[in-house]
Coordinates of N, CA and C and ligand atoms in Angstrom, one line a residue:
X1 N -19.5 2.8 -0.8 CA -19.3 2.3 0.5 C -17.8 2.4 0.9
X2 N -17.5 3.2 1.9 CA -16.1 3.4 2.3 C -15.5 2.1 2.9
X3 N -14.3 1.7 2.5 CA -13.8 0.5 3.0 C -12.4 0.7 3.7
X4 N -11.9 1.9 3.4 CA -10.5 2.2 3.9 C -10.5 3.4 4.8
X5 N -10.3 3.2 6.1 CA -10.4 4.3 7.1 C -9.1 4.6 7.8
X6 N -9.0 5.8 8.5 CA -7.8 6.0 9.3 C -7.8 5.0 10.5
X7 N -6.7 4.6 11.0 CA -6.6 3.7 12.1 C -7.2 4.3 13.3
X8 N -7.6 3.4 14.3 CA -8.2 3.9 15.5 C -7.2 4.8 16.3
X9 N -5.9 4.4 16.2 CA -4.8 5.3 16.8 C -4.8 6.7 16.2
X10 N -5.0 6.7 14.9 CA -5.0 8.0 14.3 C -6.3 8.8 14.7
X11 N -7.4 8.2 14.8 CA -8.6 8.8 15.2 C -8.5 9.4 16.6
X12 N -7.8 8.5 17.5 CA -7.5 8.9 18.8 C -6.7 10.2 18.9
X13 N -5.6 10.2 18.1 CA -4.7 11.4 18.0 C -5.5 12.6 17.5
X14 N -6.4 12.4 16.6 CA -7.3 13.5 16.1 C -8.1 14.1 17.2
X15 N -8.8 13.2 18.0 CA -9.6 13.6 19.0 C -8.8 14.4 20.1
X16 N -7.6 13.9 20.4 CA -6.8 14.5 21.5 C -6.0 15.7 20.9
X17 N -6.2 16.0 19.6 CA -5.6 17.2 19.1 C -4.1 17.2 18.8
X18 N -3.6 16.0 18.7 CA -2.1 15.8 18.5 C -1.7 15.6 17.1
X19 N -2.6 15.6 16.1 CA -2.2 15.5 14.7 C -1.7 16.8 14.2
X20 N -0.9 16.8 13.2 CA -0.4 18.1 12.5 C -1.7 18.7 11.9
X21 N -1.6 20.0 11.6 CA -2.8 20.6 10.9 C -3.2 19.9 9.6
X22 N -2.2 19.5 8.8 CA -2.5 18.8 7.5 C -3.2 17.5 7.7
X23 N -2.6 16.7 8.6 CA -3.3 15.4 8.9 C -4.6 15.5 9.6
X24 N -4.7 16.5 10.4 CA -6.0 16.8 11.1 C -7.1 17.2 10.0
X25 N -6.7 17.9 9.0 CA -7.6 18.3 8.0 C -8.1 17.1 7.2
X26 N -7.1 16.2 6.8 CA -7.5 15.1 5.9 C -8.3 14.1 6.7
X27 N -8.0 13.9 8.0 CA -8.8 13.0 8.8 C -10.2 13.6 9.1
X28 N -10.3 15.0 9.3 CA -11.6 15.6 9.5 C -12.4 15.5 8.3
X29 N -11.8 15.6 7.1 CA -12.5 15.5 5.9 C -13.1 14.1 5.7
X30 N -12.2 13.1 6.0 CA -12.7 11.7 5.9 C -13.9 11.6 6.9
X31 N -13.8 12.1 8.1 CA -14.9 11.9 9.1 C -16.2 12.5 8.5
X32 N -16.1 13.7 7.9 CA -17.3 14.3 7.3 C -18.0 13.4 6.3
X33 N -17.2 12.5 5.7 CA -17.7 11.6 4.6 C -18.1 10.3 5.2
X34 N -17.8 10.0 6.5 CA -17.8 8.6 6.9 C -18.6 8.4 8.2
X35 N -19.8 7.9 8.1 CA -20.7 7.7 9.3 C -20.0 6.8 10.4
X36 N -19.2 5.8 9.9 CA -18.6 4.9 10.8 C -17.6 5.6 11.7
X37 N -16.7 6.5 11.1 CA -15.7 7.2 11.9 C -16.4 8.3 12.7
X38 N -17.5 8.9 12.2 CA -18.2 9.9 13.0 C -18.6 9.3 14.3
X39 N -19.1 8.0 14.3 CA -19.6 7.3 15.4 C -18.4 7.0 16.4
X40 N -17.3 6.5 15.8 CA -16.1 6.2 16.7 C -15.6 7.5 17.4
X41 N -15.5 8.6 16.6 CA -15.0 9.8 17.1 C -15.9 10.4 18.2
X42 N -17.2 10.3 18.0 CA -18.1 10.9 19.1 C -17.9 10.0 20.4
X43 N -17.7 8.7 20.2 CA -17.4 7.9 21.4 C -16.1 8.3 22.1
X44 N -15.1 8.5 21.3 CA -13.8 8.8 21.8 C -13.8 10.2 22.5
X45 N -14.6 11.1 21.9 CA -14.7 12.4 22.5 C -15.4 12.3 23.9
X46 N -16.4 11.5 23.9 CA -17.2 11.3 25.2 C -16.3 10.7 26.2
X47 N -15.5 9.7 25.8 CA -14.5 9.0 26.8 C -13.6 10.1 27.3
X48 N -13.0 10.9 26.4 CA -12.1 11.9 26.8 C -12.7 12.9 27.8
X49 N -13.9 13.3 27.6 CA -14.6 14.3 28.5 C -14.8 13.6 29.8
X50 N -15.2 12.3 29.8 CA -15.5 11.6 31.0 C -14.3 11.4 31.9
X51 N -13.2 11.1 31.2 CA -11.9 10.9 31.9 C -11.5 12.2 32.6
X52 N -11.7 13.3 31.9 CA -11.3 14.6 32.5 C -12.2 14.9 33.7
X53 N -13.5 14.6 33.6 CA -14.4 14.9 34.7 C -14.2 14.0 35.9
X54 N -13.7 12.8 35.6 CA -13.5 11.8 36.6 C -12.2 12.0 37.4
X55 N -11.4 12.9 36.9 CA -10.1 13.1 37.6 C -10.2 14.4 38.4
X56 N -10.4 14.4 39.7 CA -10.6 15.6 40.5 C -9.5 16.6 40.3
X57 N -8.2 16.0 40.2 CA -7.1 16.9 40.1 C -7.2 17.8 38.9
X58 N -7.7 17.2 37.8 CA -7.9 18.0 36.6 C -8.8 19.2 36.7
X59 N -9.9 18.9 37.6 CA -10.9 20.0 37.7 C -10.3 21.2 38.4
X60 N -9.3 21.0 39.2 CA -8.8 22.1 40.0 C -8.0 23.1 39.1
X61 N -7.3 22.6 38.1 CA -6.4 23.6 37.4 C -7.2 24.5 36.5
X62 N -6.7 25.7 36.3 CA -7.3 26.6 35.4 C -7.3 26.1 34.0
X63 N -6.2 25.5 33.6 CA -6.1 25.0 32.3 C -7.2 24.0 31.9
X64 N -7.4 23.0 32.8 CA -8.4 22.0 32.4 C -9.8 22.6 32.5
X65 N -10.0 23.6 33.4 CA -11.3 24.3 33.5 C -11.6 25.0 32.2
X66 N -10.6 25.6 31.6 CA -10.7 26.3 30.3 C -11.0 25.3 29.2
X67 N -10.3 24.1 29.3 CA -10.5 23.1 28.3 C -11.9 22.6 28.3
X68 N -12.4 22.3 29.6 CA -13.8 21.8 29.7 C -14.8 22.8 29.2
X69 N -14.5 24.0 29.5 CA -15.5 25.1 29.0 C -15.4 25.1 27.5
X70 N -14.2 24.9 26.9 CA -14.1 24.9 25.5 C -14.9 23.8 24.9
X71 N -14.8 22.6 25.6 CA -15.5 21.4 25.1 C -17.0 21.6 25.1
X72 N -17.5 22.1 26.3 CA -19.0 22.2 26.4 C -19.6 23.5 25.8
X73 N -18.8 24.5 25.6 CA -19.3 25.7 25.0 C -18.9 25.9 23.6
X74 N -18.3 24.9 23.0 CA -17.8 25.0 21.7 C -18.8 25.5 20.7
X75 N -18.6 26.6 20.0 CA -19.5 27.2 19.1 C -19.4 26.4 17.8
X76 N -18.3 25.8 17.5 CA -18.1 25.2 16.2 C -17.4 23.8 16.4
X77 N -18.1 22.8 16.8 CA -17.5 21.5 17.0 C -16.8 21.0 15.7
X78 N -15.8 20.3 15.9 CA -15.0 19.8 14.7 C -15.9 18.9 13.9
X79 N -16.7 18.1 14.5 CA -17.6 17.2 13.8 C -19.0 17.7 13.9
X80 N -19.5 17.9 12.7 CA -20.9 18.3 12.6 C -21.6 17.5 11.5
X81 N -22.8 17.2 11.7 CA -23.6 16.6 10.6 C -23.7 17.6 9.5
X82 N -23.6 17.1 8.3 CA -23.7 18.1 7.2 C -25.2 18.5 7.1
X83 N -25.4 19.7 6.6 CA -26.7 20.3 6.5 C -27.0 20.8 5.1
X84 N -28.2 21.2 4.9 CA -28.6 21.7 3.6 C -27.7 22.8 3.1
X85 N -27.3 23.6 4.1 CA -26.4 24.8 3.8 C -25.1 24.4 3.2
X86 N -24.7 23.1 3.4 CA -23.5 22.7 2.7 C -23.5 22.8 1.2
X87 N -24.7 22.7 0.7 CA -24.8 22.7 -0.8 C -24.6 24.1 -1.4
X88 N -24.4 25.1 -0.5 CA -24.2 26.5 -1.0 C -22.9 26.5 -1.8
X89 N -22.7 27.5 -2.6 CA -21.6 27.5 -3.6 C -20.2 27.5 -2.9
X90 N -20.2 27.9 -1.6 CA -18.9 27.9 -0.9 C -18.2 26.6 -1.0
X91 N -18.9 25.5 -1.0 CA -18.2 24.2 -1.0 C -18.0 23.7 -2.4
X92 N -18.2 24.4 -3.4 CA -18.1 23.9 -4.8 C -16.8 24.4 -5.4
X93 N -16.1 23.5 -6.1 CA -14.9 24.0 -6.9 C -15.2 23.5 -8.4
X94 N -14.6 24.3 -9.3 CA -14.8 23.9 -10.7 C -13.5 23.7 -11.3
X95 N -13.3 22.6 -12.1 CA -12.1 22.3 -12.8 C -12.5 21.6 -14.1
X96 N -11.9 22.0 -15.2 CA -12.1 21.4 -16.5 C -13.6 21.3 -16.8
X97 N -14.4 22.3 -16.4 CA -15.8 22.4 -16.6 C -16.6 21.4 -15.7
X98 N -16.0 20.8 -14.8 CA -16.7 19.9 -13.9 C -16.8 20.6 -12.5
X99 N -17.9 20.3 -11.8 CA -18.0 20.9 -10.4 C -17.8 19.8 -9.4
X100 N -17.1 20.1 -8.4 CA -16.9 19.1 -7.3 C -17.4 19.8 -6.0
X101 N -18.1 19.0 -5.2 CA -18.6 19.4 -3.9 C -17.6 19.1 -2.8
X102 N -17.0 20.1 -2.1 CA -16.0 19.8 -1.1 C -16.7 19.5 0.2
X103 N -16.3 18.4 0.9 CA -16.8 18.1 2.3 C -16.6 19.3 3.2
X104 N -17.4 19.4 4.2 CA -17.4 20.6 5.0 C -16.0 21.0 5.6
X105 N -15.3 20.1 6.1 CA -14.0 20.5 6.7 C -13.0 21.1 5.7
X106 N -13.1 20.6 4.5 CA -12.3 21.1 3.4 C -12.8 22.4 2.9
X107 N -14.1 22.5 2.8 CA -14.7 23.8 2.3 C -14.4 24.9 3.2
X108 N -14.2 24.7 4.5 CA -13.8 25.7 5.4 C -12.4 26.3 5.1
X109 N -11.6 25.4 4.5 CA -10.2 25.9 4.2 C -10.1 26.4 2.7
X110 N -11.2 26.7 2.2 CA -11.3 27.1 0.8 C -10.4 28.2 0.4
X111 N -10.3 29.2 1.3 CA -9.4 30.4 1.0 C -7.9 30.0 0.9
X112 N -7.6 28.8 1.5 CA -6.2 28.4 1.4 C -5.8 27.6 0.2
X113 N -6.8 27.3 -0.6 CA -6.6 26.5 -1.8 C -6.0 27.4 -2.9
X114 N -4.8 27.1 -3.4 CA -4.1 27.9 -4.4 C -4.7 27.6 -5.8
X115 N -4.1 28.2 -6.9 CA -4.6 28.0 -8.2 C -4.3 26.6 -8.7
X116 N -5.1 26.1 -9.7 CA -4.8 24.8 -10.3 C -3.7 24.9 -11.3
X117 N -2.8 23.9 -11.3 CA -1.7 23.9 -12.3 C -1.9 22.5 -13.0
X118 N -1.8 22.6 -14.3 CA -1.8 21.4 -15.1 C -0.4 20.8 -15.1
X119 N -0.3 19.5 -14.8 CA 1.0 18.9 -14.8 C 1.1 17.9 -16.0
X120 N 2.2 17.1 -16.1 CA 2.3 16.2 -17.2 C 1.1 15.3 -17.2
X121 N 0.8 14.7 -18.4 CA -0.3 13.8 -18.5 C -1.6 14.5 -18.3
X122 N -2.5 13.9 -17.6 CA -3.8 14.5 -17.4 C -4.0 14.7 -15.9
X123 N -3.0 15.3 -15.3 CA -3.1 15.6 -13.9 C -3.1 17.1 -13.6
X124 N -3.9 17.5 -12.6 CA -3.9 18.8 -12.1 C -3.6 18.8 -10.6
X125 N -3.0 19.9 -10.2 CA -2.7 20.0 -8.8 C -3.0 21.4 -8.3
X126 N -3.6 21.5 -7.1 CA -3.8 22.8 -6.4 C -3.3 22.7 -5.0
X127 N -2.3 23.5 -4.6 CA -1.8 23.4 -3.3 C -2.7 24.0 -2.2
X128 N -2.6 23.4 -1.0 CA -3.3 24.1 0.1 C -2.2 24.6 1.1
X129 N -2.3 25.9 1.4 CA -1.4 26.5 2.3 C -1.9 26.4 3.7
X130 N -1.3 25.4 4.4 CA -1.8 25.2 5.8 C -0.7 25.5 6.8
X131 N 0.3 26.2 6.4 CA 1.4 26.6 7.4 C 1.8 25.4 8.2
X132 N 2.2 24.3 7.6 CA 2.5 23.1 8.3 C 3.7 22.4 7.5
X133 N 4.4 21.5 8.1 CA 5.6 21.0 7.5 C 5.3 20.1 6.3
X134 N 4.2 19.4 6.4 CA 3.8 18.6 5.2 C 3.4 19.4 4.0
X135 N 3.3 18.7 2.9 CA 2.8 19.3 1.7 C 1.4 18.8 1.4
X136 N 0.4 19.7 1.2 CA -0.9 19.2 1.0 C -1.4 19.7 -0.3
X137 N -2.0 18.8 -1.1 CA -2.4 19.2 -2.4 C -3.8 18.6 -2.7
X138 N -4.6 19.3 -3.5 CA -5.7 18.6 -4.1 C -5.1 18.1 -5.5
X139 N -5.3 16.9 -5.8 CA -4.8 16.3 -7.0 C -6.0 15.8 -7.8
X140 N -6.1 16.2 -9.1 CA -7.2 15.7 -9.9 C -6.6 14.9 -11.1
X141 N -7.1 13.7 -11.2 CA -6.6 12.8 -12.3 C -7.8 12.7 -13.2
X142 N -7.6 13.0 -14.5 CA -8.7 12.8 -15.5 C -8.9 11.3 -15.7
X143 N -9.9 11.0 -16.5 CA -10.1 9.6 -16.9 C -8.8 9.1 -17.6
X144 N -8.5 7.8 -17.4 CA -7.4 7.1 -18.1 C -6.1 7.9 -17.9
X145 N -5.8 8.3 -16.7 CA -4.5 9.0 -16.4 C -3.9 8.3 -15.2
X146 N -2.8 8.8 -14.8 CA -2.2 8.2 -13.6 C -0.9 8.9 -13.2
X147 N -0.4 8.6 -12.0 CA 0.8 9.0 -11.4 C 1.8 7.9 -11.6
X148 N 3.1 8.2 -12.2 CA 4.0 7.1 -12.4 C 4.3 6.3 -11.1
X149 N 4.7 5.1 -11.2 CA 5.0 4.2 -10.0 C 6.0 4.9 -9.2
X150 N 5.7 4.9 -7.9 CA 6.6 5.6 -7.0 C 6.6 5.0 -5.6
X151 N 7.6 5.3 -4.8 CA 7.6 4.9 -3.4 C 7.6 6.3 -2.6
X152 N 7.5 6.2 -1.3 CA 7.5 7.3 -0.5 C 8.6 7.2 0.5
X153 N 9.4 8.2 0.5 CA 10.5 8.2 1.6 C 9.8 8.5 2.9
X154 N 8.8 9.2 2.9 CA 8.0 9.5 4.1 C 6.6 8.9 4.0
X155 N 5.7 9.5 4.6 CA 4.3 9.0 4.5 C 3.5 9.8 3.5
X156 N 2.5 9.2 2.9 CA 1.6 9.8 2.1 C 0.2 9.4 2.5
X157 N -0.6 10.4 2.8 CA -2.0 10.1 3.2 C -2.9 10.6 2.0
X158 N -3.8 9.8 1.5 CA -4.6 10.2 0.4 C -6.1 10.0 0.7
X159 N -6.9 10.9 0.4 CA -8.4 10.8 0.6 C -9.1 11.0 -0.7
X160 N -9.9 10.1 -1.1 CA -10.7 10.3 -2.3 C -11.9 11.2 -2.0
X161 N -11.9 12.3 -2.7 CA -13.0 13.3 -2.5 C -14.2 12.9 -3.4
X162 N -13.8 12.6 -4.7 CA -14.8 12.2 -5.7 C -14.2 11.4 -6.8
X163 N -14.9 10.3 -7.1 CA -14.4 9.5 -8.3 C -13.8 8.2 -7.8
X164 N -12.8 7.7 -8.6 CA -12.2 6.4 -8.3 C -10.8 6.3 -8.9
X165 N -9.9 5.7 -8.1 CA -8.6 5.4 -8.7 C -8.2 4.0 -8.2
X166 N -7.3 3.4 -8.9 CA -6.8 2.0 -8.6 C -5.3 2.1 -8.4
X167 N -4.8 1.2 -7.6 CA -3.3 0.9 -7.6 C -3.1 -0.6 -7.6
X168 N -1.9 -1.0 -7.3 CA -1.7 -2.5 -7.4 C -2.4 -3.2 -6.3
X169 N -2.9 -2.5 -5.3 CA -3.5 -3.2 -4.2 C -5.0 -3.3 -4.2
X170 N -5.6 -2.2 -4.7 CA -7.0 -2.1 -4.5 C -7.6 -1.0 -5.4
X171 N -8.9 -0.8 -5.3 CA -9.6 0.3 -6.0 C -10.3 1.1 -4.9
X172 N -10.1 2.5 -5.0 CA -10.6 3.3 -4.0 C -11.6 4.3 -4.5
X173 N -12.6 4.6 -3.7 CA -13.7 5.5 -4.2 C -14.0 6.5 -3.0
X174 N -15.0 7.4 -3.3 CA -15.4 8.5 -2.4 C -15.2 8.1 -0.9
X175 N -14.4 8.9 -0.2 CA -14.3 8.7 1.3 C -13.2 7.8 1.7
X176 N -12.6 7.0 0.8 CA -11.5 6.0 1.1 C -10.3 6.8 1.5
X177 N -9.7 6.4 2.6 CA -8.5 7.0 3.2 C -7.4 6.0 3.1
X178 N -6.3 6.4 2.5 CA -5.1 5.5 2.3 C -3.9 6.1 2.9
X179 N -3.2 5.4 3.8 CA -2.0 5.8 4.4 C -0.9 4.9 4.0
X180 N 0.1 5.4 3.3 CA 1.3 4.6 2.8 C 2.6 5.2 3.4
X181 N 3.5 4.2 3.7 CA 4.8 4.7 4.1 C 5.8 4.3 3.1
X182 N 7.1 4.5 3.3 CA 8.2 4.2 2.3 C 8.3 2.8 1.9
X183 N 7.7 1.8 2.6 CA 7.9 0.4 2.3 C 7.0 -0.1 1.1
X184 N 6.1 0.8 0.7 CA 5.2 0.3 -0.4 C 5.4 1.2 -1.6
X185 N 5.5 0.6 -2.8 CA 5.4 1.4 -4.0 C 4.1 1.2 -4.7
X186 N 3.6 2.2 -5.3 CA 2.3 2.0 -6.0 C 2.2 3.0 -7.2
X187 N 1.2 2.7 -8.0 CA 1.0 3.4 -9.2 C -0.5 3.8 -9.3
X188 N -0.9 4.9 -8.8 CA -2.3 5.3 -8.8 C -2.7 5.6 -10.3
X189 N -3.9 5.0 -10.7 CA -4.4 5.2 -12.0 C -5.9 5.3 -12.0
X190 N -6.4 6.1 -13.0 CA -7.9 6.1 -13.2 C -8.2 5.3 -14.4
X191 N -9.4 4.8 -14.5 CA -9.8 4.2 -15.8 C -11.0 5.0 -16.4
X192 N -12.2 4.5 -16.3 CA -13.3 5.2 -17.0 C -13.8 6.4 -16.2
X193 N -13.4 6.5 -14.9 CA -13.9 7.5 -14.0 C -12.7 8.4 -13.7
X194 N -13.0 9.7 -13.6 CA -11.9 10.6 -13.1 C -11.9 10.6 -11.6
X195 N -10.9 11.3 -11.0 CA -10.8 11.2 -9.5 C -10.2 12.5 -8.9
X196 N -10.8 13.0 -7.9 CA -10.3 14.2 -7.2 C -9.9 13.7 -5.8
X197 N -8.6 13.9 -5.4 CA -8.1 13.4 -4.1 C -7.5 14.6 -3.4
X198 N -7.4 14.4 -2.0 CA -6.7 15.3 -1.2 C -5.5 14.5 -0.7
X199 N -4.2 15.0 -0.9 CA -3.0 14.2 -0.5 C -2.1 15.0 0.4
X200 N -1.7 14.4 1.4 CA -0.7 15.0 2.4 C 0.6 14.2 2.3
X201 N 1.7 14.8 2.1 CA 3.0 14.1 2.0 C 4.0 14.8 2.9
X202 N 4.9 14.0 3.5 CA 5.9 14.7 4.3 C 7.3 14.6 3.7
X203 N 7.4 13.9 2.5 CA 8.7 13.8 1.8 C 8.3 13.8 0.3
X204 N 9.3 14.1 -0.6 CA 9.0 14.0 -2.0 C 8.7 12.6 -2.4
X205 N 8.0 12.4 -3.5 CA 7.8 11.1 -4.1 C 9.1 10.6 -4.7
X206 N 9.3 9.3 -4.8 CA 10.5 8.8 -5.4 C 10.0 7.8 -6.5
X207 N 10.2 8.2 -7.8 CA 9.7 7.4 -8.8 C 10.6 6.2 -9.1
X208 N 10.1 5.0 -9.3 CA 10.9 3.8 -9.3 C 11.1 3.1 -10.6
X209 N 10.2 3.3 -11.5 CA 10.3 2.4 -12.7 C 10.6 3.1 -14.0
X210 N 11.4 2.4 -14.8 CA 11.6 2.7 -16.2 C 11.8 4.2 -16.5
X211 N 11.1 4.7 -17.5 CA 11.3 6.1 -17.9 C 10.9 7.0 -16.7
X212 N 10.0 6.6 -15.9 CA 9.5 7.5 -14.9 C 10.6 7.9 -13.9
X213 N 11.7 7.0 -13.9 CA 12.9 7.5 -13.1 C 13.4 8.8 -13.6
X214 N 13.3 9.0 -14.9 CA 13.7 10.3 -15.4 C 12.9 11.4 -14.9
X215 N 11.7 11.1 -14.4 CA 10.8 12.1 -13.9 C 11.1 12.5 -12.5
X216 N 12.1 11.9 -11.9 CA 12.3 12.2 -10.4 C 12.3 13.7 -10.1
X217 N 12.9 14.5 -11.0 CA 12.8 15.9 -10.7 C 11.3 16.4 -10.6
X218 N 10.5 15.6 -11.3 CA 9.1 16.0 -11.4 C 8.4 15.8 -10.0
X219 N 9.1 15.0 -9.1 CA 8.5 14.9 -7.8 C 8.4 16.2 -7.1
X220 N 9.3 17.1 -7.5 CA 9.3 18.5 -6.8 C 8.0 19.2 -7.2
X221 N 7.4 18.8 -8.3 CA 6.2 19.5 -8.8 C 5.1 19.1 -7.7
X222 N 5.1 17.9 -7.2 CA 4.1 17.5 -6.2 C 4.5 18.1 -4.9
X223 N 5.8 18.3 -4.7 CA 6.3 18.6 -3.3 C 6.8 20.0 -3.3
X224 N 5.9 20.9 -3.2 CA 6.3 22.3 -3.0 C 5.1 23.1 -2.5
Ligands
LIG1 ZN1 -14.1 6.1 8.3

């Protein structure tokens, strides 16, 4: 059961197309996994379409005419119910002999997923090349592993694709979306279950405790 969702303001920005490509991807992937947000987004889309139709001035301009046509003739809506075809191999990735099924929005970006690199501990990382200012990575934490305690100078958005991790605040599982800013420090860890996440960062991590301070250069491993 998903308990942590993007804010309604963020969903609004998603619908109106004002999120960066990286945030748009992570929110779209959450929506693929989340019936609650699918419902909210379809209502927001309908409101937006109605607002445009209700404003005669909008209908006059060529721009809005094109936008309306795009909305109503869209061949590939951003939000689609998943289908049997999703289970095709296109959406599967393999790591450490395990297979993970990528949600539809992420599977579409499969060609942009770079090679897996093993990092310190039992962490793996694969970058996503989205031509955007933020850094986007798939991060895999094996069982009983973790990322050293850190704060964020900027924001970090994390989505659990598969598995479970914990930090000081809570425990997160498939579909949970977590947005942190520089005011909170946390230590993501797995226990008996491994965890695959999608993470978007706009600044390097800043490690805060003990020996992990020595690892601060390591933050560049995440942030590149
Ligand atoms: Zn949701």
